[in-house]
Amino acid sequence: MAAKAKRKPEAQGAPGFDTDPLHRMTLGYLVNLIARLMAQSLKARNGADGILPGQYPVAVELLLQDGMSQRDLCEAVRIEQATMANTLKRMERDGLITRRQSTEDGRLSTVHLTELGICRAQAAVRNAAEVNRIALDGLSPADQAALRNTLIDLAARLEADLGEPAAETAEEIK
């Protein structure tokens, strides 16, 4: 078997692509890695029949405010309409949600957690708290607060960059 030819950096991506392993330590890479690892940990804790990581933000929003429209859910969890439609379809299939005609506007339907959905969403919230505890273990309360505030501020700046309505910064939340 012939040895693989060593690829030039330009062959791996954009011209000048950095092949140094430290390139993987950029903020975007690390935030994405942490998000994926936390999602995998949550999925493992929730089990095969539990709330999936992609369903988690929807379930939490519905725990906080039952009876939201699909459009309002999209805005609340910041995902596209098509992704939300697929997520809700799967949650409905699994008996986690039901849809009802809106009492305010008969053209709209609202999304509601079922008893099973409430039970599984509450379990997922407990599991997410455990994942957060594990991730933050070893950081002082002050470092945890600083990390949280920094992430809130980063999100606000990126939302502003995308032309989104001004999000609250960590200072405004205080």
Coordinates of C-alpha atoms in Angstrom, one line a residue:
M1 CA 0.0 0.0 0.0
A2 CA 1.4 3.4 -1.0
A3 CA 2.1 5.9 1.7
K4 CA -0.3 8.9 1.7
A5 CA 1.1 12.0 0.3
K6 CA 1.5 14.8 2.8
R7 CA -1.1 17.5 2.0
K8 CA -0.1 21.0 1.6
P9 CA -1.8 23.5 3.9
E10 CA -3.7 25.0 1.0
A11 CA -5.1 21.6 0.2
Q12 CA -6.7 21.4 3.7
G13 CA -8.6 24.6 3.5
A14 CA -8.2 28.3 2.7
P15 CA -4.7 29.5 1.5
G16 CA -2.5 29.8 4.5
F17 CA -4.5 27.3 6.6
D18 CA -2.7 26.9 9.9
T19 CA -1.7 23.3 10.4
D20 CA -0.3 23.9 13.8
P21 CA -2.3 21.9 16.5
L22 CA -2.6 25.2 18.5
H23 CA -4.9 26.4 15.7
R24 CA -7.5 24.2 17.3
M25 CA -7.2 26.3 20.5
T26 CA -9.0 29.3 19.0
L27 CA -11.9 30.6 21.0
G28 CA -14.4 29.4 18.4
Y29 CA -12.9 25.9 18.3
L30 CA -12.9 25.7 22.1
V31 CA -16.4 27.0 22.6
N32 CA -17.7 24.6 19.9
L33 CA -15.8 21.7 21.5
I34 CA -17.2 22.4 25.0
A35 CA -20.7 22.7 23.6
R36 CA -20.4 19.4 21.9
L37 CA -18.9 17.7 24.9
M38 CA -21.6 19.1 27.2
A39 CA -24.3 18.0 24.7
Q40 CA -22.8 14.4 24.7
S41 CA -22.7 14.4 28.4
L42 CA -26.3 15.6 28.7
K43 CA -27.5 13.0 26.1
A44 CA -25.8 10.2 28.1
R45 CA -27.4 11.3 31.3
N46 CA -30.9 11.7 29.7
G47 CA -30.7 8.2 28.3
A48 CA -32.2 6.7 25.1
D49 CA -35.7 7.9 25.8
G50 CA -34.8 11.3 27.3
I51 CA -34.8 14.8 25.9
L52 CA -32.1 15.1 23.2
P53 CA -29.6 18.0 23.3
G54 CA -31.3 19.7 20.3
Q55 CA -34.7 19.4 22.0
Y56 CA -33.4 20.7 25.4
P57 CA -33.7 24.5 24.7
V58 CA -37.3 24.0 23.3
A59 CA -38.3 21.9 26.3
V60 CA -36.9 24.5 28.7
E61 CA -38.7 27.3 27.0
L62 CA -42.0 25.4 27.2
L63 CA -41.3 24.7 30.9
L64 CA -41.0 28.4 31.4
Q65 CA -43.9 29.4 29.2
D66 CA -46.3 26.7 28.0
G67 CA -48.3 27.3 24.9
M68 CA -45.8 29.2 22.7
S69 CA -46.1 29.4 19.0
Q70 CA -43.6 27.8 16.7
R71 CA -42.4 31.2 15.6
D72 CA -41.9 32.4 19.2
L73 CA -40.0 29.2 20.0
C74 CA -37.7 29.9 17.0
E75 CA -36.9 33.4 18.3
A76 CA -36.5 32.2 21.9
V77 CA -34.0 29.5 21.1
R78 CA -32.4 31.1 18.0
I79 CA -32.9 28.4 15.4
E80 CA -34.3 28.4 11.9
Q81 CA -37.9 27.6 11.2
A82 CA -37.1 24.4 9.3
T83 CA -35.0 23.1 12.2
M84 CA -37.7 23.9 14.7
A85 CA -40.3 22.2 12.5
N86 CA -38.2 19.0 12.5
T87 CA -37.5 19.2 16.2
L88 CA -41.2 19.7 17.1
K89 CA -42.2 16.9 14.7
R90 CA -39.8 14.5 16.5
M91 CA -40.9 15.7 19.9
E92 CA -44.5 15.2 18.9
R93 CA -43.8 11.7 17.6
D94 CA -42.1 10.8 20.9
G95 CA -45.1 12.1 22.9
L96 CA -43.3 15.0 24.5
I97 CA -45.4 17.8 23.0
T98 CA -48.9 18.4 21.6
R99 CA -50.1 21.2 19.4
R100 CA -53.3 23.0 19.9
Q101 CA -55.2 25.7 18.0
S102 CA -54.5 29.1 19.5
T103 CA -57.4 30.5 21.6
E104 CA -56.3 34.0 20.5
D105 CA -55.8 33.4 16.8
G106 CA -57.4 30.4 15.2
R107 CA -54.8 30.4 12.4
L108 CA -52.0 29.6 14.8
S109 CA -51.2 26.6 16.9
T110 CA -49.4 26.6 20.2
V111 CA -47.0 24.0 21.5
H112 CA -47.5 22.4 24.9
L113 CA -45.4 19.8 26.8
T114 CA -47.3 16.7 27.6
E115 CA -47.1 15.1 31.1
L116 CA -44.3 12.9 29.7
G117 CA -42.6 15.9 28.2
I118 CA -42.8 17.8 31.5
C119 CA -41.3 14.8 33.4
R120 CA -38.5 14.3 30.9
A121 CA -37.8 18.1 30.6
Q122 CA -37.5 18.4 34.4
A123 CA -35.1 15.4 34.4
A124 CA -33.1 17.0 31.6
V125 CA -32.8 20.3 33.6
R126 CA -31.5 18.3 36.6
N127 CA -29.0 16.5 34.3
A128 CA -27.9 19.8 32.7
A129 CA -27.2 21.2 36.2
E130 CA -25.0 18.2 36.9
V131 CA -23.2 18.6 33.6
N132 CA -22.6 22.3 34.4
R133 CA -21.4 21.4 37.9
I134 CA -18.8 18.9 36.4
A135 CA -17.7 21.4 33.8
L136 CA -17.2 24.2 36.3
D137 CA -15.7 22.0 39.0
G138 CA -12.4 23.4 40.1
L139 CA -13.3 27.0 39.3
S140 CA -13.9 29.4 42.2
P141 CA -17.3 31.0 42.4
A142 CA -15.6 34.3 41.3
D143 CA -14.1 32.6 38.2
Q144 CA -17.4 30.9 37.4
A145 CA -19.1 34.3 37.5
A146 CA -16.4 35.9 35.4
L147 CA -16.6 33.2 32.8
R148 CA -20.4 33.5 32.7
N149 CA -20.2 37.3 32.4
T150 CA -17.6 37.0 29.6
L151 CA -19.7 34.6 27.6
I152 CA -22.8 36.8 28.0
D153 CA -20.8 39.8 26.7
L154 CA -19.4 37.7 23.8
A155 CA -22.9 36.6 22.8
A156 CA -24.1 40.2 23.0
R157 CA -21.3 41.5 20.7
L158 CA -21.9 38.7 18.2
E159 CA -25.6 39.3 18.2
A160 CA -24.9 43.0 17.5
D161 CA -22.5 42.0 14.7
L162 CA -25.4 40.0 13.1
G163 CA -27.7 43.0 13.4
E164 CA -29.8 41.3 16.1
P165 CA -31.7 43.4 18.6
A166 CA -29.4 44.5 21.4
A167 CA -28.9 41.7 23.8
E168 CA -28.3 42.4 27.5
T169 CA -24.7 42.5 28.5
A170 CA -23.5 41.0 31.8
E171 CA -23.4 44.5 33.2
E172 CA -27.0 45.2 32.2
I173 CA -28.2 41.9 33.8
K174 CA -26.7 42.8 37.2

